[in-house]
């Protein structure tokens, strides 16, 4: 919690260093560096068909670079939302592009070579965030980023994986972009603890066959229809699966399928089987872990577990021994709740502390 509070303080400091795009263009002390610079690393599903405008919708997309000099600014499309930034491994701080196109990430550093990591922490399927480049001190350049971790995880999930309401004060609050933060989720914490890259395909309310409060017969759009795409709800840009081959795929779905009216057990199992088959077809050597989320209990939890167990059994019967099961401890309010009864920050920390040792053993990491 102390680390989080420090991050908020630094976020407030960062907000004092925001430019307007017009002012930055006139700043003779800085040079623009375009998204095509080879020193910029990207993690996550990005649409770079227009290389000057990198578009993304999923939380967890990371932009990494080294830079020389004393300052670094970042440029995005207006209303691109919230990010967490880290400079030279220091405390993370939140920045936003809600009313700005250029945000200062660092200033008054010692003149030399530095590292920056910026992580998108929201859900951008409506706003379509775009990264447009960096500004560095006049005459300075970007520098090679720290080499990416060799370990790779893919997280497929719903609002829990997105960090819905994780910064809210109580369950009485409803969704607000300001309180969603992927950075503090079990997924992000797990990836950092294991020194692994993490690509996230997640959306609040989504299921393998049925969205939250959707018809029991299923929704036309679900994770199975969206998984092949680079951007959520956009089938015009297919994802090139050769761009990222994970060692491990963690699937945390079923909470929305089993919500409200409950799930049709046959359709739920079909949905999980179909998603498993998609994942396996693209990643023949990856381990696949099927998880039950912490928001379910009672009949809802039993329904989800039954489908997850049956999917694992199906894979094993097909000769696929690399499909595994893991259940998070259901939350009970002892660690508080996030918005709309979602897991709190402390609950996410508990989830990560449950998952990390399991994965260390499973992956020999």
Short mmCIF file of C-alpha atoms in Angstrom, two decimals:
data_model
loop_
_atom_site.label_atom_id
_atom_site.label_comp_id
_atom_site.label_asym_id
_atom_site.label_seq_id
_atom_site.Cartn_x
_atom_site.Cartn_y
_atom_site.Cartn_z
CA UNK A 1 0.00 0.00 0.00
CA UNK A 2 2.89 2.38 0.70
CA UNK A 3 4.18 1.78 -2.81
CA UNK A 4 0.74 2.61 -4.17
CA UNK A 5 0.54 5.83 -2.16
CA UNK A 6 3.95 6.90 -3.40
CA UNK A 7 2.80 6.19 -6.92
CA UNK A 8 -0.17 8.49 -6.44
CA UNK A 9 2.08 11.27 -5.12
CA UNK A 10 4.34 10.95 -8.14
CA UNK A 11 1.25 10.96 -10.35
CA UNK A 12 0.29 14.32 -8.88
CA UNK A 13 3.80 15.60 -9.59
CA UNK A 14 3.64 14.33 -13.16
CA UNK A 15 0.34 16.12 -13.71
CA UNK A 16 2.11 19.40 -13.03
CA UNK A 17 4.50 18.77 -15.93
CA UNK A 18 1.97 18.40 -18.76
CA UNK A 19 2.35 20.41 -21.99
CA UNK A 20 -0.15 21.20 -24.65
CA UNK A 21 0.67 19.77 -28.06
CA UNK A 22 1.04 23.30 -29.46
CA UNK A 23 3.55 24.28 -26.79
CA UNK A 24 5.61 21.15 -27.32
CA UNK A 25 5.81 21.80 -31.02
CA UNK A 26 7.38 25.16 -30.29
CA UNK A 27 9.77 23.81 -27.70
CA UNK A 28 13.17 24.25 -29.32
CA UNK A 29 14.76 22.30 -26.47
CA UNK A 30 13.18 18.98 -27.49
CA UNK A 31 13.18 16.76 -30.56
CA UNK A 32 10.41 14.36 -31.55
CA UNK A 33 11.11 10.64 -31.91
CA UNK A 34 8.55 8.68 -33.92
CA UNK A 35 7.02 5.32 -32.94
CA UNK A 36 9.10 3.62 -35.62
CA UNK A 37 12.37 4.25 -33.76
CA UNK A 38 14.13 0.85 -33.38
CA UNK A 39 14.89 1.58 -29.73
CA UNK A 40 11.19 1.41 -28.84
CA UNK A 41 9.92 -1.99 -27.69
CA UNK A 42 6.24 -2.95 -27.65
CA UNK A 43 4.56 -5.69 -25.63
CA UNK A 44 0.93 -6.54 -26.32
CA UNK A 45 -1.49 -6.58 -29.19
CA UNK A 46 -0.90 -3.41 -31.18
CA UNK A 47 -2.07 -2.33 -34.60
CA UNK A 48 0.94 -0.76 -36.30
CA UNK A 49 -0.44 -0.83 -39.83
CA UNK A 50 0.02 2.95 -39.66
CA UNK A 51 3.48 2.96 -38.07
CA UNK A 52 3.17 6.61 -36.99
CA UNK A 53 0.03 5.86 -34.95
CA UNK A 54 0.23 2.72 -32.78
CA UNK A 55 -3.32 1.70 -31.83
CA UNK A 56 -4.33 -0.69 -29.03
CA UNK A 57 -7.37 -1.57 -26.95
CA UNK A 58 -6.26 -4.11 -24.36
CA UNK A 59 -4.85 -3.33 -20.92
CA UNK A 60 -1.23 -4.17 -20.24
CA UNK A 61 0.20 -2.92 -23.53
CA UNK A 62 3.72 -1.72 -22.75
CA UNK A 63 5.97 0.79 -24.49
CA UNK A 64 9.62 0.58 -23.42
CA UNK A 65 12.66 2.58 -24.39
CA UNK A 66 15.95 3.96 -23.25
CA UNK A 67 16.71 7.65 -23.70
CA UNK A 68 19.60 10.05 -23.29
CA UNK A 69 19.54 13.46 -21.70
CA UNK A 70 17.55 14.79 -18.76
CA UNK A 71 13.90 14.75 -19.91
CA UNK A 72 11.33 12.62 -21.70
CA UNK A 73 7.83 13.47 -22.92
CA UNK A 74 5.28 11.05 -24.39
CA UNK A 75 2.73 11.89 -27.07
CA UNK A 76 -0.61 10.11 -27.58
CA UNK A 77 -3.94 10.82 -29.20
CA UNK A 78 -6.26 12.96 -27.09
CA UNK A 79 -8.44 10.86 -24.74
CA UNK A 80 -6.08 7.88 -24.86
CA UNK A 81 -6.71 7.31 -21.16
CA UNK A 82 -4.48 6.29 -18.27
CA UNK A 83 -1.01 4.76 -18.12
CA UNK A 84 1.48 3.85 -15.42
CA UNK A 85 5.03 5.06 -16.01
CA UNK A 86 8.33 3.92 -14.50
CA UNK A 87 11.63 5.73 -14.93
CA UNK A 88 14.90 3.94 -14.17
CA UNK A 89 13.07 1.32 -12.12
CA UNK A 90 11.65 3.94 -9.74
CA UNK A 91 8.20 4.09 -8.19
CA UNK A 92 5.40 3.84 -10.78
CA UNK A 93 3.19 6.88 -11.28
CA UNK A 94 -0.06 7.40 -13.15
CA UNK A 95 -0.37 9.68 -16.16
CA UNK A 96 -3.36 10.45 -18.36
CA UNK A 97 -4.11 11.75 -21.82
CA UNK A 98 -7.70 12.73 -21.07
CA UNK A 99 -7.16 16.43 -21.69
CA UNK A 100 -3.64 16.41 -23.12
CA UNK A 101 -1.74 14.94 -26.01
CA UNK A 102 1.72 15.28 -24.47
CA UNK A 103 2.72 14.33 -20.93
CA UNK A 104 6.08 14.75 -19.25
CA UNK A 105 7.49 11.45 -17.98
CA UNK A 106 10.82 12.72 -16.65
CA UNK A 107 12.66 15.99 -16.14
CA UNK A 108 15.76 17.31 -14.39
CA UNK A 109 17.42 13.90 -14.44
CA UNK A 110 21.17 13.57 -14.40
CA UNK A 111 22.39 13.91 -17.97
CA UNK A 112 23.00 10.36 -19.15
CA UNK A 113 21.17 7.25 -20.31
CA UNK A 114 17.88 6.29 -18.69
CA UNK A 115 15.10 3.72 -19.06
CA UNK A 116 11.34 4.23 -19.34
CA UNK A 117 8.47 1.73 -19.20
CA UNK A 118 4.90 2.90 -19.84
CA UNK A 119 1.96 0.53 -19.35
CA UNK A 120 -1.58 1.12 -20.57
CA UNK A 121 -3.92 0.34 -17.67
CA UNK A 122 -7.43 0.82 -19.06
CA UNK A 123 -9.82 -0.71 -21.57
CA UNK A 124 -9.64 1.16 -24.85
CA UNK A 125 -12.24 -0.48 -27.06
CA UNK A 126 -14.26 2.77 -27.18
CA UNK A 127 -11.50 5.40 -27.10
CA UNK A 128 -8.94 3.54 -29.24
CA UNK A 129 -5.73 4.85 -27.63
CA UNK A 130 -2.86 5.77 -29.95
CA UNK A 131 0.83 6.23 -29.20
CA UNK A 132 2.43 8.94 -31.37
CA UNK A 133 6.01 9.08 -30.11
CA UNK A 134 8.38 10.63 -27.58
CA UNK A 135 10.13 13.97 -27.17
CA UNK A 136 13.76 14.02 -25.99
CA UNK A 137 16.13 16.86 -25.15
CA UNK A 138 17.42 18.78 -28.16
CA UNK A 139 20.29 16.87 -29.74
CA UNK A 140 19.61 13.74 -27.67
CA UNK A 141 18.23 10.40 -28.83
CA UNK A 142 16.49 7.31 -27.67
CA UNK A 143 18.77 4.51 -26.53
CA UNK A 144 18.44 0.73 -26.46
CA UNK A 145 15.87 -0.44 -23.96
CA UNK A 146 16.68 -3.05 -21.36
CA UNK A 147 16.36 -6.47 -23.04
CA UNK A 148 12.88 -7.93 -22.71
CA UNK A 149 12.35 -10.86 -20.35
CA UNK A 150 12.64 -14.18 -22.13
CA UNK A 151 9.70 -15.69 -20.23
CA UNK A 152 6.32 -15.05 -21.83
CA UNK A 153 2.79 -15.29 -20.47
CA UNK A 154 -0.55 -14.60 -22.12
CA UNK A 155 -3.51 -13.71 -19.89
CA UNK A 156 -7.03 -14.15 -21.26
CA UNK A 157 -9.68 -12.78 -18.96
CA UNK A 158 -12.50 -10.48 -17.95
CA UNK A 159 -12.89 -7.51 -15.59
CA UNK A 160 -10.77 -9.17 -12.91
CA UNK A 161 -7.77 -9.33 -15.23
CA UNK A 162 -8.49 -5.77 -16.44
CA UNK A 163 -8.40 -4.34 -12.91
CA UNK A 164 -11.99 -3.08 -12.88
CA UNK A 165 -12.55 -0.83 -9.86
CA UNK A 166 -9.30 -1.85 -8.21
CA UNK A 167 -8.67 1.70 -6.92
CA UNK A 168 -12.24 2.26 -5.72
CA UNK A 169 -12.87 2.73 -2.01
CA UNK A 170 -15.78 0.31 -1.73
CA UNK A 171 -18.21 -1.95 -3.53
CA UNK A 172 -20.75 0.93 -3.57
CA UNK A 173 -18.80 2.64 -6.34
CA UNK A 174 -19.48 1.81 -9.98
CA UNK A 175 -17.18 1.61 -12.96
CA UNK A 176 -15.01 4.66 -13.51
CA UNK A 177 -12.00 4.86 -15.78
CA UNK A 178 -10.17 6.61 -12.96
CA UNK A 179 -10.36 3.59 -10.62
CA UNK A 180 -9.51 0.86 -13.14
CA UNK A 181 -5.84 -0.08 -13.10
CA UNK A 182 -4.38 -3.18 -14.69
CA UNK A 183 -0.96 -2.44 -13.18
CA UNK A 184 -2.02 -3.67 -9.73
CA UNK A 185 -3.88 -6.81 -10.85
CA UNK A 186 -2.91 -10.38 -10.03
CA UNK A 187 -1.80 -10.76 -13.66
CA UNK A 188 0.55 -7.78 -13.72
CA UNK A 189 1.92 -8.59 -10.26
CA UNK A 190 2.53 -12.20 -11.29
CA UNK A 191 4.35 -11.23 -14.47
CA UNK A 192 6.60 -8.79 -12.62
CA UNK A 193 7.37 -11.29 -9.86
CA UNK A 194 8.30 -13.96 -12.41
CA UNK A 195 10.21 -11.52 -14.65
CA UNK A 196 7.99 -12.39 -17.59
CA UNK A 197 6.46 -10.49 -20.47
CA UNK A 198 2.67 -10.41 -20.33
CA UNK A 199 0.25 -9.99 -23.20
CA UNK A 200 -3.35 -9.43 -22.11
CA UNK A 201 -6.57 -10.17 -23.98
CA UNK A 202 -9.29 -9.15 -21.54
CA UNK A 203 -12.51 -7.17 -21.41
CA UNK A 204 -14.88 -6.44 -18.52
CA UNK A 205 -18.09 -8.42 -18.78
CA UNK A 206 -16.91 -10.90 -21.41
CA UNK A 207 -17.26 -14.67 -21.28
CA UNK A 208 -16.47 -17.71 -23.39
CA UNK A 209 -20.03 -17.83 -24.71
CA UNK A 210 -22.11 -15.31 -22.74
CA UNK A 211 -21.44 -11.81 -21.43
CA UNK A 212 -22.55 -10.52 -18.04
CA UNK A 213 -26.37 -10.55 -17.86
CA UNK A 214 -26.57 -11.71 -21.45
CA UNK A 215 -29.05 -14.27 -22.77
CA UNK A 216 -28.58 -17.75 -21.39
CA UNK A 217 -28.41 -18.98 -24.97
CA UNK A 218 -25.25 -16.92 -25.44
CA UNK A 219 -24.00 -13.74 -27.07
CA UNK A 220 -22.88 -13.54 -30.68
CA UNK A 221 -19.77 -11.66 -29.57
CA UNK A 222 -17.65 -13.34 -26.89
CA UNK A 223 -14.01 -14.16 -26.20
CA UNK A 224 -14.04 -16.83 -28.87
CA UNK A 225 -15.04 -14.34 -31.55
CA UNK A 226 -12.61 -11.67 -30.33
CA UNK A 227 -9.53 -13.76 -29.59
CA UNK A 228 -8.28 -13.82 -33.23
CA UNK A 229 -8.36 -10.01 -33.54
CA UNK A 230 -5.68 -7.42 -32.80
CA UNK A 231 -8.22 -4.91 -31.45
CA UNK A 232 -11.34 -5.68 -29.46
CA UNK A 233 -14.55 -5.54 -31.50
CA UNK A 234 -12.63 -5.06 -34.74
CA UNK A 235 -12.34 -8.03 -37.08
CA UNK A 236 -10.64 -6.02 -39.81
CA UNK A 237 -7.14 -6.51 -38.36
CA UNK A 238 -6.35 -10.14 -37.59
CA UNK A 239 -3.69 -10.75 -34.96
CA UNK A 240 -0.46 -12.27 -36.25
CA UNK A 241 0.15 -14.98 -33.66
CA UNK A 242 3.75 -15.35 -34.79
CA UNK A 243 4.50 -11.98 -33.16
CA UNK A 244 4.27 -13.44 -29.66
CA UNK A 245 4.57 -17.08 -28.60
CA UNK A 246 3.91 -17.53 -24.88
CA UNK A 247 5.34 -20.25 -22.69
CA UNK A 248 2.14 -20.16 -20.65
CA UNK A 249 -1.46 -19.12 -21.31
CA UNK A 250 -3.65 -18.33 -18.28
CA UNK A 251 -7.39 -18.32 -18.98
CA UNK A 252 -9.53 -16.70 -16.27
CA UNK A 253 -13.08 -16.73 -17.65
CA UNK A 254 -16.49 -18.10 -16.67
CA UNK A 255 -17.48 -15.51 -14.08
CA UNK A 256 -19.71 -13.64 -16.54
CA UNK A 257 -20.99 -16.77 -18.27
CA UNK A 258 -22.34 -18.06 -14.94
CA UNK A 259 -23.70 -14.69 -13.74
CA UNK A 260 -27.32 -13.59 -13.24
CA UNK A 261 -29.44 -16.23 -15.01
CA UNK A 262 -26.65 -18.77 -14.79
CA UNK A 263 -25.00 -20.63 -17.64
CA UNK A 264 -26.27 -23.31 -19.95
CA UNK A 265 -23.86 -26.07 -18.94
CA UNK A 266 -23.60 -27.50 -22.46
CA UNK A 267 -22.95 -24.13 -24.08
CA UNK A 268 -20.50 -23.15 -21.35
CA UNK A 269 -18.45 -26.30 -21.90
CA UNK A 270 -18.58 -25.80 -25.66
CA UNK A 271 -17.30 -22.25 -25.19
CA UNK A 272 -14.35 -23.35 -23.08
CA UNK A 273 -13.50 -26.19 -25.44
CA UNK A 274 -13.57 -23.86 -28.41
CA UNK A 275 -11.28 -21.35 -26.71
CA UNK A 276 -8.90 -24.11 -25.63
CA UNK A 277 -8.78 -25.37 -29.23
CA UNK A 278 -8.04 -21.87 -30.54
CA UNK A 279 -5.23 -21.34 -28.07
CA UNK A 280 -3.70 -24.74 -28.69
CA UNK A 281 -3.86 -24.33 -32.47
CA UNK A 282 -1.72 -21.20 -32.22
CA UNK A 283 0.59 -22.32 -29.43
CA UNK A 284 1.23 -26.06 -29.75
CA UNK A 285 3.97 -26.08 -27.08
CA UNK A 286 2.55 -23.70 -24.46
CA UNK A 287 1.21 -24.81 -21.12
CA UNK A 288 -2.42 -23.79 -20.68
CA UNK A 289 -3.80 -23.01 -17.23
CA UNK A 290 -7.55 -22.81 -16.66
CA UNK A 291 -8.39 -20.68 -13.63
CA UNK A 292 -11.57 -20.03 -11.68
CA UNK A 293 -11.89 -16.41 -10.58
CA UNK A 294 -12.31 -15.13 -7.05
CA UNK A 295 -15.74 -13.50 -7.54
CA UNK A 296 -17.74 -16.74 -7.74
CA UNK A 297 -19.18 -18.90 -4.98
CA UNK A 298 -21.94 -21.44 -4.47
CA UNK A 299 -23.67 -22.84 -7.53
CA UNK A 300 -22.02 -20.29 -9.80
CA UNK A 301 -18.57 -21.47 -8.75
CA UNK A 302 -19.51 -25.13 -9.04
CA UNK A 303 -20.87 -24.58 -12.55
CA UNK A 304 -17.66 -22.88 -13.64
CA UNK A 305 -15.41 -25.46 -12.01
CA UNK A 306 -17.35 -28.29 -13.64
CA UNK A 307 -16.86 -26.77 -17.09
CA UNK A 308 -13.18 -26.03 -16.44
CA UNK A 309 -12.53 -29.55 -15.16
CA UNK A 310 -14.35 -31.05 -18.12
CA UNK A 311 -12.32 -28.90 -20.53
CA UNK A 312 -9.08 -30.08 -18.95
CA UNK A 313 -10.31 -33.68 -19.13
CA UNK A 314 -11.22 -33.20 -22.78
CA UNK A 315 -7.72 -31.93 -23.55
CA UNK A 316 -6.11 -34.81 -21.68
CA UNK A 317 -8.27 -37.31 -23.55
CA UNK A 318 -7.02 -35.74 -26.78
CA UNK A 319 -3.48 -36.52 -25.66
CA UNK A 320 -2.70 -32.97 -24.50
CA UNK A 321 -1.05 -33.30 -21.09
CA UNK A 322 -0.09 -29.63 -20.84
CA UNK A 323 -3.47 -28.31 -19.70
CA UNK A 324 -3.80 -27.56 -16.00
CA UNK A 325 -6.34 -26.27 -13.47
CA UNK A 326 -6.06 -23.68 -10.70
CA UNK A 327 -8.68 -22.16 -8.41
CA UNK A 328 -8.32 -18.81 -6.70
CA UNK A 329 -9.70 -18.51 -3.19
CA UNK A 330 -13.13 -16.80 -3.40
CA UNK A 331 -13.08 -13.35 -1.87
CA UNK A 332 -15.13 -12.81 1.29
CA UNK A 333 -14.75 -9.09 1.92
CA UNK A 334 -12.05 -9.44 4.55
CA UNK A 335 -9.66 -7.62 2.20
CA UNK A 336 -12.27 -5.13 1.07
CA UNK A 337 -13.94 -4.83 -2.31
CA UNK A 338 -13.36 -2.77 -5.38
CA UNK A 339 -16.13 -1.14 -7.40
CA UNK A 340 -19.24 -3.26 -7.94
CA UNK A 341 -17.92 -6.04 -5.68
CA UNK A 342 -14.80 -6.60 -7.74
CA UNK A 343 -11.58 -7.69 -6.04
CA UNK A 344 -9.75 -4.97 -4.17
CA UNK A 345 -6.10 -4.16 -4.58
CA UNK A 346 -5.32 -6.25 -1.51
CA UNK A 347 -7.36 -9.14 -2.93
CA UNK A 348 -5.40 -8.97 -6.18
CA UNK A 349 -2.20 -9.11 -4.15
CA UNK A 350 -3.52 -12.25 -2.43
CA UNK A 351 -4.41 -13.78 -5.78
CA UNK A 352 -0.91 -13.12 -7.08
CA UNK A 353 0.59 -14.62 -3.93
CA UNK A 354 -1.47 -17.76 -4.56
CA UNK A 355 -0.64 -18.01 -8.26
CA UNK A 356 3.08 -17.15 -8.22
CA UNK A 357 4.35 -20.19 -6.28
CA UNK A 358 2.13 -22.48 -8.34
CA UNK A 359 3.59 -21.12 -11.57
CA UNK A 360 7.14 -21.22 -10.24
CA UNK A 361 6.71 -24.94 -9.76
CA UNK A 362 4.71 -25.55 -12.93
CA UNK A 363 7.10 -23.64 -15.18
CA UNK A 364 10.30 -24.32 -13.24
CA UNK A 365 10.83 -20.55 -13.08
#
